[in-house]
Amino acid sequence: MDKIIIEGAHPLQGEVTIHGAKNAALPIMAASLLLDGELWLKNLPQLSDIKTMVKLLEHLGVEGDLEKGQARLLSKKSKAVEAPYDLVKTMRASVLVLGPLLARRGRAKVSLPGGCAIGERPIDQHLKGFEALGAKVTLEHGYVEVEAKALKGATYTFDVVSVTGTENLIMAASLAKGETILENAACEPEIVDLANLLIACGAKIKGAGTSTVVIEGVQSLQSTEYRIMPDRIEAGTFLIAGAALPGSQVLVKETSVKSLDHLLIKLKEAGAKLKIGEDSIQVTAPKKLKPVDISTAPYPGFATDLQAQWMALMCLAEGSSVIAENIFENRFMHVAELKRMGADIRLDGHTAFVRGVKKLSGAPVMATDLRASASLVIAALAAEGKTEIGRVYHLDRGYELLEKKFRSLGAKIKRVKG
Ligand code: UD1
């Protein structure tokens, strides 16, 4: 298994260009199942999750060509409706094919994603929404099956704000008969990106990015070309890394500034200097980092996908901070690893109490999930000495050319094949 080796305490200097958003690309690729005709995508990140989604779509009768950040996806006439366990187990976002398959082929069968490293993550909200649109849902032998001769528009209020749940229902409702109103919908920018793609294909969607989304079903959706929005989590990761070590100055380019509002406020509070352009942000690390509390929440709150990285930063602050994780129940697995590097963190339920230390020191550590791995990279870049990070395949699910990008900023980081 590959390892990443980092020789820390070298300030970062330079600029980095942000890739397309994984969490926008995945639902948009799944939406190809809804179209009559081809979907041409640009600015796709080159990540293992994107390849997994292409494999899944091919399994479902989509002709897929993926090359260098571009894809052509053509949904053929096919009766395939099943997403097998082997694919779903490596990528939970496979559930995003449920809505399109149901709307287009009248049936979908997806292996239940089951437990995963960051908590239980049920999909009951997706299923209740499909039921509201008239689908029959059955759970059997580890698979969930949804079926409907024709979907009918309805009002559905989510009990829990769900990003992929909102996306699945927007996709299903786009081809349903009549009007669907989704209440308590998630407001993430990736949902807006999906809605914009669907609108470009002929869908009638209003209110995406707010908690009420109204979809007027149409008969068919047409071919289009679309550029995926920039990845705000990748951008956030580089900004946090750029704030961690005095002497660092990093310019993050081709990003969506608006989508990072909450993080930017927190970075300023921590003492980082920010220069904000139209689609770029420059961060200069403070001499002394101030402790800043965060509490994760659905967008526009602090993103749970940046919580682990923020914790790495707070380990180096002068003072104590409190980090509350409100989205996932088991998203603190990086804590044990950060402690191996000398961090002072106490956990109490879904809250972490972080007392800043003078320095972190390099150690052998293990990546446990995608964003936890990013937090270990940030900690290692700032730490004194050598850190070896194992199980880096987690990182490859969400960060394209991570070592290369950090190396271009002057970091001493390399991957060792194993
Ligand atoms: C998406 C993102 C993920 C991010 C998360 C929260 C993608 C592909 N992934 O995941 O990176 O961390 O949003 O911002 O976009 N829940 C239920 N029932 C459901 C659905 C969700 O109880 O049917 C709960 C979950 O257990 C969790 C919370 O709602 O506690 C939010 O989950 P959700 O927004 O659905 O996360 P994902 O869409 O899976």
Short mmCIF file of C-alpha atoms in Angstrom, two decimals, residues 17-412:
data_model
loop_
_atom_site.label_atom_id
_atom_site.label_comp_id
_atom_site.label_asym_id
_atom_site.label_seq_id
_atom_site.Cartn_x
_atom_site.Cartn_y
_atom_site.Cartn_z
CA THR A 17 -5.09 25.75 -9.03
CA ILE A 18 -8.23 24.09 -7.72
CA HIS A 19 -9.78 21.10 -9.51
CA GLY A 20 -13.45 20.49 -10.25
CA ALA A 21 -15.68 19.56 -7.32
CA LYS A 22 -16.00 15.84 -6.65
CA ASN A 23 -19.31 16.32 -4.87
CA ALA A 24 -20.76 18.25 -7.81
CA ALA A 25 -19.31 15.91 -10.43
CA LEU A 26 -20.80 12.73 -8.93
CA PRO A 27 -24.50 13.76 -9.01
CA ILE A 28 -24.01 15.48 -12.38
CA MET A 29 -22.53 12.30 -13.84
CA ALA A 30 -25.45 10.29 -12.41
CA ALA A 31 -27.80 12.76 -14.11
CA SER A 32 -26.56 11.44 -17.48
CA LEU A 33 -29.02 8.57 -16.90
CA LEU A 34 -31.87 11.08 -17.24
CA LEU A 35 -30.89 12.44 -20.66
CA ASP A 36 -31.92 11.71 -24.22
CA GLY A 37 -28.50 12.24 -25.72
CA GLU A 38 -24.98 12.90 -24.66
CA LEU A 39 -23.65 14.75 -21.65
CA TRP A 40 -20.28 16.41 -22.18
CA LEU A 41 -18.50 17.34 -18.97
CA LYS A 42 -15.44 19.53 -18.40
CA ASN A 43 -13.33 20.23 -15.34
CA LEU A 44 -13.90 16.81 -13.81
CA PRO A 45 -11.38 16.07 -11.06
CA GLN A 46 -9.13 13.08 -11.78
CA LEU A 47 -10.04 10.99 -8.76
CA SER A 48 -10.80 7.38 -7.99
CA ASP A 49 -14.44 8.20 -7.08
CA ILE A 50 -14.97 9.66 -10.57
CA LYS A 51 -13.62 6.46 -12.14
CA THR A 52 -15.88 4.40 -9.88
CA MET A 53 -18.90 6.45 -11.00
CA VAL A 54 -17.99 5.86 -14.67
CA LYS A 55 -17.74 2.12 -13.95
CA LEU A 56 -21.13 2.16 -12.26
CA LEU A 57 -22.73 4.10 -15.12
CA GLU A 58 -21.21 1.71 -17.67
CA HIS A 59 -22.70 -1.14 -15.69
CA LEU A 60 -26.05 0.64 -16.11
CA GLY A 61 -25.76 0.87 -19.89
CA VAL A 62 -24.11 4.28 -20.21
CA GLU A 63 -21.38 4.64 -22.81
CA GLY A 64 -18.62 6.49 -21.01
CA ASP A 65 -15.37 8.08 -22.20
CA LEU A 66 -13.30 9.71 -19.52
CA GLU A 67 -10.06 11.43 -20.31
CA LYS A 68 -8.01 14.16 -18.68
CA GLY A 69 -10.82 15.84 -16.81
CA GLN A 70 -13.37 15.54 -19.58
CA ALA A 71 -16.11 13.00 -20.09
CA ARG A 72 -18.71 12.05 -22.64
CA LEU A 73 -21.58 10.07 -21.17
CA LEU A 74 -24.34 8.61 -23.33
CA SER A 75 -27.17 6.74 -21.68
CA LYS A 76 -28.25 3.92 -24.04
CA LYS A 77 -31.62 2.24 -24.04
CA SER A 78 -31.06 -0.35 -21.34
CA LYS A 79 -33.00 -2.34 -18.81
CA ALA A 80 -30.11 -2.40 -16.31
CA VAL A 81 -31.24 -0.97 -12.98
CA GLU A 82 -28.92 -2.52 -10.40
CA ALA A 83 -25.93 -0.96 -8.62
CA PRO A 84 -23.98 -3.92 -7.25
CA TYR A 85 -22.46 -4.19 -3.78
CA ASP A 86 -18.87 -4.20 -5.07
CA LEU A 87 -19.23 -0.67 -6.44
CA VAL A 88 -21.48 0.78 -3.73
CA LYS A 89 -19.20 -0.39 -0.94
CA THR A 90 -16.28 1.65 -2.28
CA MET A 91 -18.37 4.74 -2.89
CA ARG A 92 -21.49 5.70 -0.98
CA ALA A 93 -22.41 8.31 -3.58
CA SER A 94 -23.47 5.37 -5.78
CA VAL A 95 -26.91 5.92 -4.23
CA LEU A 96 -27.16 8.93 -6.56
CA VAL A 97 -28.23 6.65 -9.42
CA LEU A 98 -31.45 5.77 -7.56
CA GLY A 99 -33.37 8.94 -8.50
CA PRO A 100 -32.40 9.01 -12.20
CA LEU A 101 -33.02 5.27 -12.71
CA LEU A 102 -36.38 5.45 -11.00
CA ALA A 103 -37.46 8.43 -13.11
CA ARG A 104 -36.17 7.09 -16.42
CA ARG A 105 -36.47 3.32 -16.17
CA GLY A 106 -39.20 2.96 -13.57
CA ARG A 107 -37.08 0.87 -11.25
CA ALA A 108 -33.76 0.94 -9.39
CA LYS A 109 -31.99 -1.50 -7.14
CA VAL A 110 -28.98 -0.39 -5.13
CA SER A 111 -27.01 -2.29 -2.53
CA LEU A 112 -27.50 -0.55 0.82
CA PRO A 113 -24.40 1.51 1.56
CA GLY A 114 -24.32 0.22 5.13
CA GLY A 115 -22.04 1.59 7.82
CA CYS A 116 -18.91 3.43 6.84
CA ALA A 117 -15.94 4.95 8.53
CA ILE A 118 -17.65 8.22 9.46
CA GLY A 119 -20.88 6.89 10.87
CA GLU A 120 -24.06 5.09 10.06
CA ARG A 121 -25.22 7.33 7.19
CA PRO A 122 -28.72 6.03 6.42
CA ILE A 123 -30.65 6.88 3.22
CA ASP A 124 -34.15 6.90 4.72
CA GLN A 125 -34.70 10.51 3.59
CA HIS A 126 -34.07 9.61 -0.05
CA LEU A 127 -36.50 6.70 0.22
CA LYS A 128 -39.26 8.66 1.97
CA GLY A 129 -38.97 11.29 -0.74
CA PHE A 130 -39.31 8.69 -3.50
CA GLU A 131 -42.38 7.31 -1.72
CA ALA A 132 -43.88 10.80 -1.66
CA LEU A 133 -43.46 10.85 -5.45
CA GLY A 134 -45.40 7.60 -5.67
CA ALA A 135 -42.65 4.98 -5.64
CA LYS A 136 -42.83 1.67 -3.85
CA VAL A 137 -39.77 0.94 -1.71
CA THR A 138 -38.65 -2.53 -0.63
CA LEU A 139 -35.62 -3.59 1.35
CA GLU A 140 -34.43 -7.14 0.82
CA HIS A 141 -31.17 -9.10 0.96
CA GLY A 142 -29.12 -5.98 1.57
CA TYR A 143 -30.59 -4.19 -1.43
CA VAL A 144 -33.08 -1.36 -1.61
CA GLU A 145 -35.46 -1.43 -4.54
CA VAL A 146 -37.61 1.47 -5.68
CA GLU A 147 -40.28 1.14 -8.30
CA ALA A 148 -42.90 3.37 -9.94
CA LYS A 149 -44.74 3.18 -13.25
CA ALA A 150 -44.85 6.98 -13.30
CA LEU A 151 -43.62 9.45 -10.71
CA LYS A 152 -46.03 12.16 -9.66
CA GLY A 153 -45.02 15.55 -8.29
CA ALA A 154 -45.67 16.10 -4.57
CA THR A 155 -44.57 18.16 -1.60
CA TYR A 156 -41.92 16.51 0.52
CA THR A 157 -40.32 17.91 3.66
CA PHE A 158 -36.99 16.40 4.67
CA ASP A 159 -36.81 15.49 8.39
CA VAL A 160 -33.01 15.74 8.16
CA VAL A 161 -31.12 18.01 5.77
CA SER A 162 -29.43 15.71 3.27
CA VAL A 163 -27.19 16.75 0.39
CA THR A 164 -27.38 13.62 -1.77
CA GLY A 165 -31.01 13.15 -0.66
CA THR A 166 -31.89 16.57 -2.07
CA GLU A 167 -29.96 15.78 -5.26
CA ASN A 168 -31.65 12.41 -5.74
CA LEU A 169 -35.10 13.97 -5.39
CA ILE A 170 -34.36 16.92 -7.68
CA MET A 171 -33.25 14.42 -10.34
CA ALA A 172 -36.28 12.15 -9.90
CA ALA A 173 -38.73 15.09 -9.83
CA SER A 174 -37.27 16.57 -13.03
CA LEU A 175 -39.02 13.87 -15.05
CA ALA A 176 -42.05 13.41 -12.76
CA LYS A 177 -45.53 14.49 -13.76
CA GLY A 178 -46.45 17.90 -12.29
CA GLU A 179 -44.88 20.02 -9.61
CA THR A 180 -42.67 18.85 -6.75
CA ILE A 181 -41.85 21.06 -3.78
CA LEU A 182 -38.93 20.03 -1.59
CA GLU A 183 -38.91 21.66 1.84
CA ASN A 184 -35.97 21.70 4.27
CA ALA A 185 -33.75 20.92 1.30
CA ALA A 186 -29.96 21.14 1.58
CA CYS A 187 -28.50 24.40 0.20
CA GLU A 188 -24.96 23.28 -0.74
CA PRO A 189 -23.39 24.96 -3.81
CA GLU A 190 -23.00 21.50 -5.39
CA ILE A 191 -26.81 21.24 -5.46
CA VAL A 192 -26.95 24.52 -7.34
CA ASP A 193 -24.39 23.14 -9.80
CA LEU A 194 -26.53 20.03 -10.39
CA ALA A 195 -29.66 22.17 -10.82
CA ASN A 196 -27.86 24.42 -13.32
CA LEU A 197 -26.82 21.38 -15.33
CA LEU A 198 -30.38 20.04 -15.34
CA ILE A 199 -31.76 23.46 -16.31
CA ALA A 200 -29.29 23.53 -19.21
CA CYS A 201 -30.82 20.18 -20.28
CA GLY A 202 -34.35 21.62 -20.19
CA ALA A 203 -35.45 20.98 -16.59
CA LYS A 204 -37.60 23.52 -14.75
CA ILE A 205 -36.10 24.05 -11.30
CA LYS A 206 -36.40 27.07 -9.01
CA GLY A 207 -34.89 27.76 -5.62
CA ALA A 208 -31.87 25.45 -5.73
CA GLY A 209 -29.46 26.73 -3.08
CA THR A 210 -32.34 27.62 -0.74
CA SER A 211 -34.29 25.35 1.58
CA THR A 212 -37.32 25.25 -0.76
CA VAL A 213 -36.77 23.83 -4.23
CA VAL A 214 -39.62 23.74 -6.75
CA ILE A 215 -39.38 21.40 -9.71
CA GLU A 216 -41.89 21.34 -12.56
CA GLY A 217 -41.48 17.95 -14.25
CA VAL A 218 -40.71 17.88 -17.98
CA GLN A 219 -41.11 15.04 -20.51
CA SER A 220 -37.48 14.71 -21.48
CA LEU A 221 -34.05 16.21 -20.90
CA GLN A 222 -31.63 16.98 -23.69
CA SER A 223 -27.95 16.76 -24.43
CA THR A 224 -25.64 19.49 -23.15
CA GLU A 225 -22.07 20.48 -22.35
CA TYR A 226 -21.27 21.59 -18.81
CA ARG A 227 -18.28 22.74 -16.74
CA ILE A 228 -18.16 21.45 -13.15
CA MET A 229 -17.73 24.08 -10.39
CA PRO A 230 -14.44 24.27 -8.43
CA ASP A 231 -13.97 22.05 -5.38
CA ARG A 232 -14.48 24.18 -2.26
CA ILE A 233 -13.17 21.44 0.03
CA GLU A 234 -9.89 21.16 -1.88
CA ALA A 235 -9.60 24.96 -1.83
CA GLY A 236 -10.37 25.02 1.90
CA THR A 237 -7.75 22.36 2.57
CA PHE A 238 -5.02 24.41 0.84
CA LEU A 239 -6.12 27.61 2.60
CA ILE A 240 -5.94 25.93 6.01
CA ALA A 241 -2.55 24.42 5.15
CA GLY A 242 -1.38 27.89 4.09
CA ALA A 243 -2.36 29.32 7.48
CA ALA A 244 -0.68 26.66 9.60
CA LEU A 245 3.00 27.57 9.48
CA PRO A 246 4.45 31.10 9.93
CA GLY A 247 6.18 32.24 6.76
CA SER A 248 3.62 30.56 4.47
CA GLN A 249 1.78 32.42 1.73
CA VAL A 250 -0.45 30.49 -0.66
CA LEU A 251 -2.56 31.76 -3.56
CA VAL A 252 -5.51 29.49 -4.28
CA LYS A 253 -6.66 30.05 -7.87
CA GLU A 254 -9.78 29.20 -9.88
CA THR A 255 -11.91 28.76 -6.83
CA SER A 256 -15.43 29.78 -5.91
CA VAL A 257 -14.91 32.47 -3.26
CA LYS A 258 -18.56 32.70 -2.22
CA SER A 259 -18.75 28.98 -1.36
CA LEU A 260 -15.96 29.46 1.19
CA ASP A 261 -17.48 32.38 3.13
CA HIS A 262 -17.72 30.65 6.48
CA LEU A 263 -14.18 29.27 6.39
CA LEU A 264 -12.78 32.68 5.40
CA ILE A 265 -14.40 34.30 8.44
CA LYS A 266 -12.85 31.65 10.68
CA LEU A 267 -9.42 31.98 9.05
CA LYS A 268 -9.49 35.75 9.66
CA GLU A 269 -10.48 35.20 13.29
CA ALA A 270 -7.51 32.86 13.59
CA GLY A 271 -5.26 35.72 12.49
CA ALA A 272 -4.60 34.71 8.88
CA LYS A 273 -4.32 37.56 6.35
CA LEU A 274 -6.56 37.09 3.32
CA LYS A 275 -6.47 38.81 -0.06
CA ILE A 276 -9.64 38.00 -1.92
CA GLY A 277 -9.98 38.27 -5.70
CA GLU A 278 -12.85 37.36 -8.00
CA ASP A 279 -11.93 33.71 -8.20
CA SER A 280 -8.80 33.54 -6.06
CA ILE A 281 -7.83 33.78 -2.41
CA GLN A 282 -4.38 34.42 -1.01
CA VAL A 283 -3.70 33.38 2.54
CA THR A 284 -0.75 34.52 4.63
CA ALA A 285 -0.09 32.57 7.82
CA PRO A 286 -0.10 34.61 11.05
CA LYS A 287 2.95 34.65 13.32
CA LYS A 288 0.69 33.47 16.12
CA LEU A 289 -2.46 31.49 15.44
CA LYS A 290 -5.46 32.38 17.57
CA PRO A 291 -7.77 29.62 18.79
CA VAL A 292 -11.18 29.68 17.06
CA ASP A 293 -14.17 27.45 17.85
CA ILE A 294 -16.17 25.85 15.07
CA SER A 295 -19.40 23.93 14.95
CA THR A 296 -20.20 22.01 11.77
CA ALA A 297 -23.57 22.60 10.12
CA PRO A 298 -25.26 22.23 6.75
CA TYR A 299 -24.28 24.93 4.22
CA PRO A 300 -23.76 27.87 4.71
CA GLY A 301 -22.42 26.68 8.09
CA PHE A 302 -18.91 25.31 8.65
CA ALA A 303 -18.49 22.27 6.36
CA THR A 304 -18.07 18.93 8.10
CA ASP A 305 -15.69 18.06 5.24
CA LEU A 306 -13.27 20.72 6.59
CA GLN A 307 -13.61 19.89 10.27
CA ALA A 308 -10.63 17.53 10.44
CA GLN A 309 -8.37 19.99 8.61
CA TRP A 310 -9.46 22.80 10.96
CA MET A 311 -8.61 20.64 13.93
CA ALA A 312 -5.06 20.15 12.62
CA LEU A 313 -4.76 23.95 12.45
CA MET A 314 -6.15 24.47 15.96
CA CYS A 315 -3.60 21.99 17.36
CA LEU A 316 -1.05 24.74 16.65
CA ALA A 317 -3.03 27.72 18.00
CA GLU A 318 -2.02 29.67 21.09
CA GLY A 319 -4.83 28.61 23.39
CA SER A 320 -7.85 26.33 23.54
CA SER A 321 -10.66 25.83 21.05
CA VAL A 322 -13.79 23.76 20.84
CA ILE A 323 -14.77 21.79 17.75
CA ALA A 324 -18.31 20.42 17.58
CA GLU A 325 -19.23 17.88 14.92
CA ASN A 326 -22.97 17.99 14.33
CA ILE A 327 -23.36 16.20 11.00
CA PHE A 328 -21.73 12.79 11.46
CA GLU A 329 -21.53 10.87 14.70
CA ASN A 330 -18.16 9.25 14.22
CA ARG A 331 -16.04 11.81 12.50
CA PHE A 332 -13.18 12.16 14.95
CA MET A 333 -10.97 9.30 13.91
CA HIS A 334 -8.16 11.70 13.08
CA VAL A 335 -7.97 12.65 16.78
CA ALA A 336 -6.05 9.54 17.83
CA GLU A 337 -3.59 10.05 14.95
CA LEU A 338 -3.10 13.77 15.66
CA LYS A 339 -2.37 12.85 19.27
CA ARG A 340 0.40 10.55 18.05
CA MET A 341 1.97 13.72 16.64
CA GLY A 342 1.83 15.46 19.99
CA ALA A 343 -1.59 17.14 19.79
CA ASP A 344 -3.50 17.81 23.00
CA ILE A 345 -7.15 16.92 22.29
CA ARG A 346 -9.88 15.67 24.60
CA LEU A 347 -13.05 14.16 23.19
CA ASP A 348 -16.45 14.29 24.79
CA GLY A 349 -19.19 12.88 22.59
CA HIS A 350 -19.44 14.96 19.44
CA THR A 351 -17.21 17.72 20.82
CA ALA A 352 -13.42 17.97 20.74
CA PHE A 353 -11.52 20.23 23.10
CA VAL A 354 -8.22 21.22 21.54
CA ARG A 355 -5.42 22.80 23.48
CA GLY A 356 -2.81 24.26 21.15
CA VAL A 357 0.75 22.97 21.50
CA LYS A 358 4.04 24.73 20.66
CA LYS A 359 4.86 22.19 18.00
CA LEU A 360 3.69 18.91 16.53
CA SER A 361 6.27 16.24 15.84
CA GLY A 362 6.40 13.85 12.91
CA ALA A 363 5.25 10.26 13.53
CA PRO A 364 3.97 7.23 11.65
CA VAL A 365 0.17 7.68 11.31
CA MET A 366 -2.71 6.03 9.51
CA ALA A 367 -5.32 7.71 7.31
CA THR A 368 -8.83 6.60 8.25
CA ASP A 369 -11.08 8.44 5.84
CA LEU A 370 -10.79 11.03 3.11
CA ARG A 371 -10.87 14.27 5.11
CA ALA A 372 -9.06 12.77 8.11
CA SER A 373 -6.17 12.04 5.74
CA ALA A 374 -6.09 15.68 4.65
CA SER A 375 -5.89 16.74 8.28
CA LEU A 376 -2.87 14.49 8.82
CA VAL A 377 -1.16 15.99 5.76
CA ILE A 378 -1.67 19.51 7.15
CA ALA A 379 -0.40 18.48 10.59
CA ALA A 380 2.61 16.74 9.04
CA LEU A 381 3.50 19.74 6.86
CA ALA A 382 3.64 21.92 9.95
CA ALA A 383 5.27 19.35 12.26
CA GLU A 384 8.95 19.01 13.03
CA GLY A 385 10.53 15.91 11.56
CA LYS A 386 9.27 13.10 9.39
CA THR A 387 5.70 11.80 9.19
CA GLU A 388 4.71 8.66 7.32
CA ILE A 389 1.02 8.46 6.42
CA GLY A 390 -0.36 5.02 5.60
CA ARG A 391 -3.55 4.05 3.73
CA VAL A 392 -3.36 7.06 1.44
CA TYR A 393 -5.88 5.53 -0.98
CA HIS A 394 -8.41 7.50 1.07
CA LEU A 395 -6.77 10.73 -0.12
CA ASP A 396 -6.93 9.64 -3.75
CA ARG A 397 -10.72 9.58 -3.50
CA GLY A 398 -10.85 13.35 -3.07
CA TYR A 399 -7.59 15.09 -3.92
CA GLU A 400 -6.02 15.12 -7.37
CA LEU A 401 -2.20 15.26 -7.50
CA LEU A 402 -2.07 16.28 -3.85
CA GLU A 403 1.66 15.64 -3.33
CA LYS A 404 2.53 17.35 -6.61
CA LYS A 405 0.53 20.43 -5.67
CA PHE A 406 2.07 20.66 -2.21
CA ARG A 407 5.54 20.04 -3.68
CA SER A 408 5.02 22.99 -6.02
CA LEU A 409 4.43 25.07 -2.87
CA GLY A 410 7.82 24.01 -1.51
CA ALA A 411 6.66 21.15 0.73
CA LYS A 412 8.93 18.17 1.22
#
